[in-house]
Amino acid sequence: MSERGYDRGAAGIRAHIAPGRIWTASHWLRVAGVLIAMMIVGAAWTQTEARSPRKDPPKRPIHGPNYHPPYAAIVVDDKSGFVLHEVSADEPRHPASLTKIMTLYLLFEQIEAGKLSLDTELPISTWAALQNPTKLGLKANQTIKVEDAIKGLVTKSANDAAVVVAEAIGGSEEEFAKLMTAKAGALGMLGTTYVNASGLPAEAQITTARDQAVLGRAIQHRFPVYYQYFATPSFRYKGAEMRNHNNLLGQVKGVDGIKTGYTEASGYNLTSSVRRDEKHIVAVVLGRTSNGARDARMRQLIEAHISLASTQRTAPIIVEANGQETPHQDNAHQGDALQDHAPVVAVAPAAPNAEPPAAERSDAAAAGANADPVPVPRPRLQTAGLPARASKRAATAQALPARRQRLTAKASTLSVPQAISTLRQTRHVERNVGPSAPLQ
């Protein structure tokens, strides 16, 4: 057909099609052309992304087979003070988020002193809001209640909440870390240095398994009511549900806290408190290679040693060293603070032959091996030399009236707000019998 004939035929076809339909067909032809072009560009983009070094790697295990952070562990009978098991318990390790136990210790201290309340609104700084996950997603120039910060720390292990607490108490996170280290020294945790409130990676932030066992016991002795927050299974904040990272809560009989932790340098850490059949142990596992390996090791240690714990308290409770002064106390309170300090009770090392074979340190052995041989327990308490006043205070702490014991027992069965009210009654009883001492 000639070009002129083709034009006449096309004209005839157009004459039989409505103008609107001609426009619609043309429009869709253009749309189809655009879509085809986009598909071509998309395919090219996908190929480029596949070659790009910035693309997120495919999902895979976080750590390879050569990931073996340094391991350490300890199990302490809280009532006798005996060390039931230990491995490298005095070797330096990074605490990771176990750091937040001390952050909460100082926060509970402020609440007990009346300087803060559970409803106090704490300001959120830009520095706090910029913390790396895990976090609550706090916004700068807003506020968060003390109780929400506590729950965010014990469940989500929120780094932004840790900094909010640090700045509220210490003025800055750096100054708060100094208070933390000073408090560690007062508790006899001489192998521990803090440089931040969260446990985020810091080369100089170190601790030991033994020190973490001391802290895990001390926070319960000093704050029996507030300690119950560590058993919080989940926490809802601004519509988001946050489950406690401690997988042993509700899964292992008697576990009532306290805290997990992880960084690449530290490995997977866990401090656990277990009350079963009137026995109480505190165990620490540092440097496992996964959550599962850490939990399996802790389960094994609990089941192997809880039966060896005492049902009667023969060891003094852990309190702050006599004469130690923490930097955050002003001069107006120094006299009272010195009176309130009592002897520190430190847990001494177990026998050198208590360390199990090297094969036990592997994850496979930790999950499936038989229970460790347990050394014959012997007293391992070291008590600093005490002035007459401190000795008298220790005797008073051992002989508080039965009413105080009943009140404390009642508090342990109540919700935290109810228990706080009961604790105030307990404090009143303490004032009647003499200088206050930490509750057992």
mmCIF file of N, CA and C in Angstrom, residues 58-178:
data_model
loop_
_atom_site.group_PDB
_atom_site.id
_atom_site.type_symbol
_atom_site.label_atom_id
_atom_site.label_comp_id
_atom_site.label_asym_id
_atom_site.label_seq_id
_atom_site.Cartn_x
_atom_site.Cartn_y
_atom_site.Cartn_z
ATOM 1 N N PRO A 58 22.913 -9.896 53.616
ATOM 2 C CA PRO A 58 21.772 -10.800 53.827
ATOM 3 C C PRO A 58 21.707 -11.238 55.272
ATOM 4 N N LYS A 59 20.512 -11.629 55.707
ATOM 5 C CA LYS A 59 20.328 -12.063 57.081
ATOM 6 C C LYS A 59 21.202 -13.281 57.351
ATOM 7 N N ARG A 60 21.952 -13.244 58.449
ATOM 8 C CA ARG A 60 22.832 -14.331 58.822
ATOM 9 C C ARG A 60 23.088 -14.215 60.323
ATOM 10 N N PRO A 61 23.672 -15.208 60.944
ATOM 11 C CA PRO A 61 24.005 -15.091 62.364
ATOM 12 C C PRO A 61 24.890 -13.888 62.620
ATOM 13 N N ILE A 62 24.687 -13.240 63.779
ATOM 14 C CA ILE A 62 25.464 -12.043 64.094
ATOM 15 C C ILE A 62 26.948 -12.365 64.178
ATOM 16 N N HIS A 63 27.263 -13.528 64.756
ATOM 17 C CA HIS A 63 28.659 -13.879 64.994
ATOM 18 C C HIS A 63 29.040 -15.128 64.218
ATOM 19 N N GLY A 64 30.297 -15.168 63.816
ATOM 20 C CA GLY A 64 30.813 -16.346 63.141
ATOM 21 C C GLY A 64 31.294 -17.389 64.139
ATOM 22 N N PRO A 65 31.794 -18.505 63.627
ATOM 23 C CA PRO A 65 32.223 -19.599 64.512
ATOM 24 C C PRO A 65 33.432 -19.251 65.370
ATOM 25 N N ASN A 66 34.162 -18.197 65.007
ATOM 26 C CA ASN A 66 35.352 -17.826 65.770
ATOM 27 C C ASN A 66 35.077 -16.786 66.854
ATOM 28 N N TYR A 67 33.796 -16.491 67.101
ATOM 29 C CA TYR A 67 33.448 -15.502 68.130
ATOM 30 C C TYR A 67 33.473 -16.170 69.503
ATOM 31 N N HIS A 68 34.458 -15.823 70.317
ATOM 32 C CA HIS A 68 34.585 -16.408 71.649
ATOM 33 C C HIS A 68 35.011 -15.323 72.643
ATOM 34 N N PRO A 69 34.073 -14.504 73.122
ATOM 35 C CA PRO A 69 34.419 -13.504 74.135
ATOM 36 C C PRO A 69 34.879 -14.195 75.410
ATOM 37 N N PRO A 70 35.677 -13.528 76.227
ATOM 38 C CA PRO A 70 36.202 -14.168 77.441
ATOM 39 C C PRO A 70 35.084 -14.503 78.432
ATOM 40 N N TYR A 71 35.106 -15.727 78.923
ATOM 41 C CA TYR A 71 34.055 -16.239 79.804
ATOM 42 C C TYR A 71 34.434 -16.047 81.272
ATOM 43 N N ALA A 72 33.425 -15.827 82.103
ATOM 44 C CA ALA A 72 33.606 -15.802 83.558
ATOM 45 C C ALA A 72 32.259 -16.122 84.188
ATOM 46 N N ALA A 73 32.300 -16.685 85.395
ATOM 47 C CA ALA A 73 31.047 -17.024 86.067
ATOM 48 C C ALA A 73 31.287 -17.160 87.565
ATOM 49 N N ILE A 74 30.208 -16.996 88.315
ATOM 50 C CA ILE A 74 30.260 -17.195 89.764
ATOM 51 C C ILE A 74 28.860 -17.500 90.257
ATOM 52 N N VAL A 75 28.763 -18.335 91.282
ATOM 53 C CA VAL A 75 27.503 -18.598 91.978
ATOM 54 C C VAL A 75 27.758 -18.395 93.458
ATOM 55 N N VAL A 76 26.960 -17.533 94.092
ATOM 56 C CA VAL A 76 27.139 -17.206 95.507
ATOM 57 C C VAL A 76 25.864 -17.531 96.271
ATOM 58 N N ASP A 77 26.020 -18.214 97.396
ATOM 59 C CA ASP A 77 24.913 -18.430 98.320
ATOM 60 C C ASP A 77 24.718 -17.151 99.115
ATOM 61 N N ASP A 78 23.616 -16.468 98.889
ATOM 62 C CA ASP A 78 23.412 -15.162 99.514
ATOM 63 C C ASP A 78 23.334 -15.253 101.032
ATOM 64 N N LYS A 79 22.752 -16.300 101.559
ATOM 65 C CA LYS A 79 22.540 -16.367 103.011
ATOM 66 C C LYS A 79 23.806 -16.740 103.780
ATOM 67 N N SER A 80 24.676 -17.540 103.196
ATOM 68 C CA SER A 80 25.915 -17.911 103.876
ATOM 69 C C SER A 80 27.120 -17.130 103.380
ATOM 70 N N GLY A 81 27.019 -16.576 102.185
ATOM 71 C CA GLY A 81 28.159 -15.903 101.581
ATOM 72 C C GLY A 81 29.134 -16.841 100.918
ATOM 73 N N PHE A 82 28.863 -18.158 100.932
ATOM 74 C CA PHE A 82 29.772 -19.120 100.319
ATOM 75 C C PHE A 82 29.781 -18.973 98.801
ATOM 76 N N VAL A 83 30.960 -19.138 98.208
ATOM 77 C CA VAL A 83 31.073 -19.237 96.756
ATOM 78 C C VAL A 83 30.892 -20.697 96.387
ATOM 79 N N LEU A 84 29.830 -21.006 95.682
ATOM 80 C CA LEU A 84 29.534 -22.385 95.316
ATOM 81 C C LEU A 84 30.210 -22.796 94.018
ATOM 82 N N HIS A 85 30.560 -21.816 93.203
ATOM 83 C CA HIS A 85 31.207 -22.101 91.915
ATOM 84 C C HIS A 85 31.807 -20.813 91.388
ATOM 85 N N GLU A 86 32.964 -20.907 90.750
ATOM 86 C CA GLU A 86 33.517 -19.734 90.078
ATOM 87 C C GLU A 86 34.490 -20.143 88.999
ATOM 88 N N VAL A 87 34.520 -19.351 87.958
ATOM 89 C CA VAL A 87 35.480 -19.467 86.851
ATOM 90 C C VAL A 87 35.923 -18.057 86.484
ATOM 91 N N SER A 88 37.205 -17.775 86.618
ATOM 92 C CA SER A 88 37.760 -16.454 86.234
ATOM 93 C C SER A 88 36.952 -15.310 86.843
ATOM 94 N N ALA A 89 36.523 -15.472 88.080
ATOM 95 C CA ALA A 89 35.596 -14.520 88.696
ATOM 96 C C ALA A 89 36.221 -13.163 88.984
ATOM 97 N N ASP A 90 37.558 -13.081 89.004
ATOM 98 C CA ASP A 90 38.224 -11.809 89.290
ATOM 99 C C ASP A 90 38.930 -11.235 88.065
ATOM 100 N N GLU A 91 38.707 -11.835 86.909
ATOM 101 C CA GLU A 91 39.315 -11.321 85.685
ATOM 102 C C GLU A 91 38.482 -10.176 85.124
ATOM 103 N N PRO A 92 39.118 -9.127 84.585
ATOM 104 C CA PRO A 92 38.356 -7.974 84.070
ATOM 105 C C PRO A 92 37.512 -8.333 82.859
ATOM 106 N N ARG A 93 36.292 -7.865 82.874
ATOM 107 C CA ARG A 93 35.343 -8.090 81.785
ATOM 108 C C ARG A 93 34.547 -6.793 81.564
ATOM 109 N N HIS A 94 33.949 -6.653 80.387
ATOM 110 C CA HIS A 94 33.067 -5.512 80.131
ATOM 111 C C HIS A 94 31.654 -5.865 80.607
ATOM 112 N N PRO A 95 31.026 -4.995 81.384
ATOM 113 C CA PRO A 95 29.709 -5.320 81.943
ATOM 114 C C PRO A 95 28.562 -5.224 80.959
ATOM 115 N N ALA A 96 28.710 -4.440 79.871
ATOM 116 C CA ALA A 96 27.583 -4.169 78.965
ATOM 117 C C ALA A 96 26.418 -3.614 79.783
ATOM 118 N N SER A 97 25.196 -4.058 79.516
ATOM 119 C CA SER A 97 24.040 -3.458 80.188
ATOM 120 C C SER A 97 23.851 -3.893 81.635
ATOM 121 N N LEU A 98 24.707 -4.779 82.154
ATOM 122 C CA LEU A 98 24.703 -4.989 83.604
ATOM 123 C C LEU A 98 25.039 -3.682 84.321
ATOM 124 N N THR A 99 25.655 -2.761 83.594
ATOM 125 C CA THR A 99 25.926 -1.412 84.115
ATOM 126 C C THR A 99 24.664 -0.775 84.677
ATOM 127 N N LYS A 100 23.532 -1.046 84.063
ATOM 128 C CA LYS A 100 22.287 -0.388 84.474
ATOM 129 C C LYS A 100 21.822 -0.814 85.868
ATOM 130 N N ILE A 101 22.355 -1.915 86.392
ATOM 131 C CA ILE A 101 22.034 -2.283 87.772
ATOM 132 C C ILE A 101 22.550 -1.201 88.714
ATOM 133 N N MET A 102 23.764 -0.723 88.475
ATOM 134 C CA MET A 102 24.295 0.350 89.315
ATOM 135 C C MET A 102 23.566 1.664 89.058
ATOM 136 N N THR A 103 23.188 1.923 87.805
ATOM 137 C CA THR A 103 22.399 3.124 87.504
ATOM 138 C C THR A 103 21.115 3.117 88.324
ATOM 139 N N LEU A 104 20.465 1.975 88.389
ATOM 140 C CA LEU A 104 19.228 1.858 89.161
ATOM 141 C C LEU A 104 19.496 1.902 90.657
ATOM 142 N N TYR A 105 20.627 1.375 91.101
ATOM 143 C CA TYR A 105 20.987 1.451 92.523
ATOM 144 C C TYR A 105 21.011 2.917 92.971
ATOM 145 N N LEU A 106 21.681 3.762 92.186
ATOM 146 C CA LEU A 106 21.765 5.182 92.550
ATOM 147 C C LEU A 106 20.411 5.870 92.425
ATOM 148 N N LEU A 107 19.588 5.442 91.467
ATOM 149 C CA LEU A 107 18.255 6.018 91.332
ATOM 150 C C LEU A 107 17.384 5.624 92.524
ATOM 151 N N PHE A 108 17.411 4.361 92.927
ATOM 152 C CA PHE A 108 16.638 3.914 94.085
ATOM 153 C C PHE A 108 17.077 4.671 95.338
ATOM 154 N N GLU A 109 18.357 4.961 95.429
ATOM 155 C CA GLU A 109 18.891 5.709 96.569
ATOM 156 C C GLU A 109 18.275 7.110 96.630
ATOM 157 N N GLN A 110 18.141 7.736 95.474
ATOM 158 C CA GLN A 110 17.541 9.075 95.435
ATOM 159 C C GLN A 110 16.056 9.026 95.804
ATOM 160 N N ILE A 111 15.364 7.989 95.357
ATOM 161 C CA ILE A 111 13.943 7.851 95.702
ATOM 162 C C ILE A 111 13.784 7.609 97.198
ATOM 163 N N GLU A 112 14.601 6.721 97.740
ATOM 164 C CA GLU A 112 14.527 6.420 99.172
ATOM 165 C C GLU A 112 14.817 7.654 100.019
ATOM 166 N N ALA A 113 15.731 8.509 99.542
ATOM 167 C CA ALA A 113 16.090 9.722 100.275
ATOM 168 C C ALA A 113 15.054 10.827 100.104
ATOM 169 N N GLY A 114 14.048 10.632 99.250
ATOM 170 C CA GLY A 114 13.016 11.637 99.046
ATOM 171 C C GLY A 114 13.393 12.716 98.059
ATOM 172 N N LYS A 115 14.533 12.563 97.387
ATOM 173 C CA LYS A 115 14.955 13.586 96.423
ATOM 174 C C LYS A 115 14.234 13.440 95.087
ATOM 175 N N LEU A 116 13.759 12.245 94.797
ATOM 176 C CA LEU A 116 12.944 11.968 93.625
ATOM 177 C C LEU A 116 11.782 11.093 94.050
ATOM 178 N N SER A 117 10.721 11.103 93.265
ATOM 179 C CA SER A 117 9.605 10.187 93.499
ATOM 180 C C SER A 117 9.340 9.425 92.205
ATOM 181 N N LEU A 118 8.497 8.413 92.292
ATOM 182 C CA LEU A 118 8.178 7.639 91.102
ATOM 183 C C LEU A 118 7.473 8.484 90.050
ATOM 184 N N ASP A 119 6.819 9.557 90.475
ATOM 185 C CA ASP A 119 6.076 10.423 89.550
ATOM 186 C C ASP A 119 6.882 11.623 89.070
ATOM 187 N N THR A 120 8.101 11.793 89.563
ATOM 188 C CA THR A 120 8.922 12.922 89.135
ATOM 189 C C THR A 120 9.176 12.859 87.629
ATOM 190 N N GLU A 121 8.978 13.993 86.962
ATOM 191 C CA GLU A 121 9.239 14.089 85.524
ATOM 192 C C GLU A 121 10.708 14.466 85.303
ATOM 193 N N LEU A 122 11.425 13.636 84.596
ATOM 194 C CA LEU A 122 12.842 13.884 84.329
ATOM 195 C C LEU A 122 13.012 14.467 82.925
ATOM 196 N N PRO A 123 13.784 15.538 82.774
ATOM 197 C CA PRO A 123 13.969 16.156 81.453
ATOM 198 C C PRO A 123 14.825 15.286 80.541
ATOM 199 N N ILE A 124 14.495 15.290 79.270
ATOM 200 C CA ILE A 124 15.211 14.510 78.260
ATOM 201 C C ILE A 124 16.083 15.453 77.439
ATOM 202 N N SER A 125 17.369 15.268 77.499
ATOM 203 C CA SER A 125 18.296 16.117 76.759
ATOM 204 C C SER A 125 18.496 15.587 75.340
ATOM 205 N N THR A 126 19.106 16.408 74.516
ATOM 206 C CA THR A 126 19.438 15.970 73.160
ATOM 207 C C THR A 126 20.411 14.798 73.197
ATOM 208 N N TRP A 127 21.380 14.857 74.120
ATOM 209 C CA TRP A 127 22.359 13.780 74.242
ATOM 210 C C TRP A 127 21.674 12.462 74.595
ATOM 211 N N ALA A 128 20.701 12.514 75.505
ATOM 212 C CA ALA A 128 19.969 11.295 75.877
ATOM 213 C C ALA A 128 19.183 10.753 74.685
ATOM 214 N N ALA A 129 18.532 11.635 73.956
ATOM 215 C CA ALA A 129 17.711 11.204 72.824
ATOM 216 C C ALA A 129 18.547 10.603 71.705
ATOM 217 N N LEU A 130 19.821 10.989 71.605
ATOM 218 C CA LEU A 130 20.685 10.518 70.522
ATOM 219 C C LEU A 130 21.363 9.186 70.813
ATOM 220 N N GLN A 131 21.112 8.576 71.965
ATOM 221 C CA GLN A 131 21.780 7.321 72.304
ATOM 222 C C GLN A 131 21.438 6.220 71.305
ATOM 223 N N ASN A 132 22.381 5.326 71.130
ATOM 224 C CA ASN A 132 22.166 4.186 70.237
ATOM 225 C C ASN A 132 21.181 3.200 70.857
ATOM 226 N N PRO A 133 20.501 2.418 70.020
ATOM 227 C CA PRO A 133 19.591 1.390 70.546
ATOM 228 C C PRO A 133 20.396 0.354 71.349
ATOM 229 N N THR A 134 19.676 -0.350 72.283
ATOM 230 C CA THR A 134 18.224 -0.294 72.383
ATOM 231 C C THR A 134 17.795 0.928 73.194
ATOM 232 N N LYS A 135 16.606 1.455 72.854
ATOM 233 C CA LYS A 135 16.141 2.621 73.570
ATOM 234 C C LYS A 135 14.639 2.758 73.420
ATOM 235 N N LEU A 136 14.074 3.676 74.215
ATOM 236 C CA LEU A 136 12.633 3.917 74.186
ATOM 237 C C LEU A 136 12.231 4.846 73.054
ATOM 238 N N GLY A 137 13.190 5.527 72.454
ATOM 239 C CA GLY A 137 12.874 6.517 71.426
ATOM 240 C C GLY A 137 12.438 7.837 72.035
ATOM 241 N N LEU A 138 13.062 8.224 73.146
ATOM 242 C CA LEU A 138 12.703 9.471 73.823
ATOM 243 C C LEU A 138 13.042 10.682 72.951
ATOM 244 N N LYS A 139 12.237 11.739 73.106
ATOM 245 C CA LYS A 139 12.408 12.955 72.315
ATOM 246 C C LYS A 139 13.005 14.067 73.174
ATOM 247 N N ALA A 140 13.968 14.772 72.601
ATOM 248 C CA ALA A 140 14.612 15.874 73.314
ATOM 249 C C ALA A 140 13.593 16.941 73.695
ATOM 250 N N ASN A 141 13.827 17.563 74.839
ATOM 251 C CA ASN A 141 13.004 18.648 75.370
ATOM 252 C C ASN A 141 11.640 18.182 75.876
ATOM 253 N N GLN A 142 11.456 16.884 75.997
ATOM 254 C CA GLN A 142 10.271 16.345 76.655
ATOM 255 C C GLN A 142 10.687 15.779 78.004
ATOM 256 N N THR A 143 9.792 15.053 78.671
ATOM 257 C CA THR A 143 10.104 14.478 79.975
ATOM 258 C C THR A 143 9.633 13.029 80.024
ATOM 259 N N ILE A 144 10.133 12.313 81.017
ATOM 260 C CA ILE A 144 9.705 10.943 81.278
ATOM 261 C C ILE A 144 9.619 10.758 82.793
ATOM 262 N N LYS A 145 8.591 10.065 83.250
ATOM 263 C CA LYS A 145 8.448 9.804 84.679
ATOM 264 C C LYS A 145 9.529 8.845 85.161
ATOM 265 N N VAL A 146 9.922 9.015 86.414
ATOM 266 C CA VAL A 146 10.927 8.141 87.011
ATOM 267 C C VAL A 146 10.518 6.678 86.886
ATOM 268 N N GLU A 147 9.252 6.367 87.182
ATOM 269 C CA GLU A 147 8.825 4.969 87.136
ATOM 270 C C GLU A 147 8.900 4.404 85.723
ATOM 271 N N ASP A 148 8.569 5.215 84.724
ATOM 272 C CA ASP A 148 8.684 4.752 83.341
ATOM 273 C C ASP A 148 10.149 4.520 82.971
ATOM 274 N N ALA A 149 11.029 5.387 83.478
ATOM 275 C CA ALA A 149 12.456 5.197 83.218
ATOM 276 C C ALA A 149 12.942 3.896 83.842
ATOM 277 N N ILE A 150 12.499 3.604 85.060
ATOM 278 C CA ILE A 150 12.885 2.359 85.726
ATOM 279 C C ILE A 150 12.437 1.159 84.892
ATOM 280 N N LYS A 151 11.186 1.159 84.504
ATOM 281 C CA LYS A 151 10.652 0.023 83.737
ATOM 282 C C LYS A 151 11.328 -0.095 82.379
ATOM 283 N N GLY A 152 11.657 1.047 81.769
ATOM 284 C CA GLY A 152 12.365 1.007 80.495
ATOM 285 C C GLY A 152 13.760 0.415 80.634
ATOM 286 N N LEU A 153 14.391 0.662 81.783
ATOM 287 C CA LEU A 153 15.727 0.120 82.019
ATOM 288 C C LEU A 153 15.701 -1.381 82.272
ATOM 289 N N VAL A 154 14.723 -1.866 83.055
ATOM 290 C CA VAL A 154 14.729 -3.277 83.428
ATOM 291 C C VAL A 154 14.147 -4.172 82.338
ATOM 292 N N THR A 155 13.329 -3.635 81.441
ATOM 293 C CA THR A 155 12.744 -4.459 80.381
ATOM 294 C C THR A 155 13.472 -4.244 79.061
ATOM 295 N N LYS A 156 13.365 -3.074 78.503
ATOM 296 C CA LYS A 156 13.959 -2.751 77.202
ATOM 297 C C LYS A 156 15.469 -2.544 77.282
ATOM 298 N N SER A 157 15.982 -2.337 78.514
ATOM 299 C CA SER A 157 17.391 -1.981 78.702
ATOM 300 C C SER A 157 17.702 -0.708 77.921
ATOM 301 N N ALA A 158 16.851 0.294 78.117
ATOM 302 C CA ALA A 158 16.865 1.503 77.292
ATOM 303 C C ALA A 158 18.055 2.395 77.611
ATOM 304 N N ASN A 159 18.906 2.620 76.620
ATOM 305 C CA ASN A 159 20.082 3.460 76.811
ATOM 306 C C ASN A 159 19.718 4.935 76.962
ATOM 307 N N ASP A 160 18.665 5.380 76.259
ATOM 308 C CA ASP A 160 18.282 6.789 76.402
ATOM 309 C C ASP A 160 17.743 7.059 77.808
ATOM 310 N N ALA A 161 16.993 6.122 78.375
ATOM 311 C CA ALA A 161 16.489 6.298 79.735
ATOM 312 C C ALA A 161 17.629 6.310 80.744
ATOM 313 N N ALA A 162 18.668 5.516 80.504
ATOM 314 C CA ALA A 162 19.820 5.494 81.411
ATOM 315 C C ALA A 162 20.493 6.855 81.464
ATOM 316 N N VAL A 163 20.626 7.498 80.327
ATOM 317 C CA VAL A 163 21.269 8.819 80.297
ATOM 318 C C VAL A 163 20.373 9.866 80.955
ATOM 319 N N VAL A 164 19.069 9.766 80.775
ATOM 320 C CA VAL A 164 18.150 10.691 81.446
ATOM 321 C C VAL A 164 18.345 10.601 82.963
ATOM 322 N N VAL A 165 18.409 9.390 83.486
ATOM 323 C CA VAL A 165 18.609 9.195 84.929
ATOM 324 C C VAL A 165 19.962 9.758 85.351
ATOM 325 N N ALA A 166 20.991 9.469 84.570
ATOM 326 C CA ALA A 166 22.337 9.934 84.905
ATOM 327 C C ALA A 166 22.402 11.456 84.985
ATOM 328 N N GLU A 167 21.803 12.131 84.016
ATOM 329 C CA GLU A 167 21.857 13.594 84.000
ATOM 330 C C GLU A 167 21.009 14.191 85.113
ATOM 331 N N ALA A 168 19.913 13.540 85.464
ATOM 332 C CA ALA A 168 19.063 14.053 86.543
ATOM 333 C C ALA A 168 19.769 13.976 87.890
ATOM 334 N N ILE A 169 20.599 12.958 88.086
ATOM 335 C CA ILE A 169 21.255 12.763 89.385
ATOM 336 C C ILE A 169 22.643 13.396 89.418
ATOM 337 N N GLY A 170 23.414 13.205 88.353
ATOM 338 C CA GLY A 170 24.796 13.666 88.355
ATOM 339 C C GLY A 170 25.048 14.968 87.629
ATOM 340 N N GLY A 171 24.056 15.488 86.914
ATOM 341 C CA GLY A 171 24.249 16.705 86.135
ATOM 342 C C GLY A 171 24.725 16.406 84.722
ATOM 343 N N SER A 172 25.573 15.403 84.580
ATOM 344 C CA SER A 172 26.035 14.931 83.279
ATOM 345 C C SER A 172 26.319 13.444 83.415
ATOM 346 N N GLU A 173 26.368 12.752 82.285
ATOM 347 C CA GLU A 173 26.645 11.318 82.349
ATOM 348 C C GLU A 173 28.056 11.064 82.860
ATOM 349 N N GLU A 174 28.982 11.920 82.516
ATOM 350 C CA GLU A 174 30.360 11.757 82.983
ATOM 351 C C GLU A 174 30.445 11.846 84.503
ATOM 352 N N GLU A 175 29.788 12.848 85.063
ATOM 353 C CA GLU A 175 29.805 12.994 86.525
ATOM 354 C C GLU A 175 29.058 11.852 87.210
ATOM 355 N N PHE A 176 27.984 11.407 86.591
ATOM 356 C CA PHE A 176 27.232 10.294 87.161
ATOM 357 C C PHE A 176 28.096 9.031 87.182
ATOM 358 N N ALA A 177 28.900 8.820 86.148
ATOM 359 C CA ALA A 177 29.778 7.653 86.108
ATOM 360 C C ALA A 177 30.774 7.682 87.266
ATOM 361 N N LYS A 178 31.205 8.868 87.654
ATOM 362 C CA LYS A 178 32.094 8.975 88.816
ATOM 363 C C LYS A 178 31.368 8.547 90.089
#
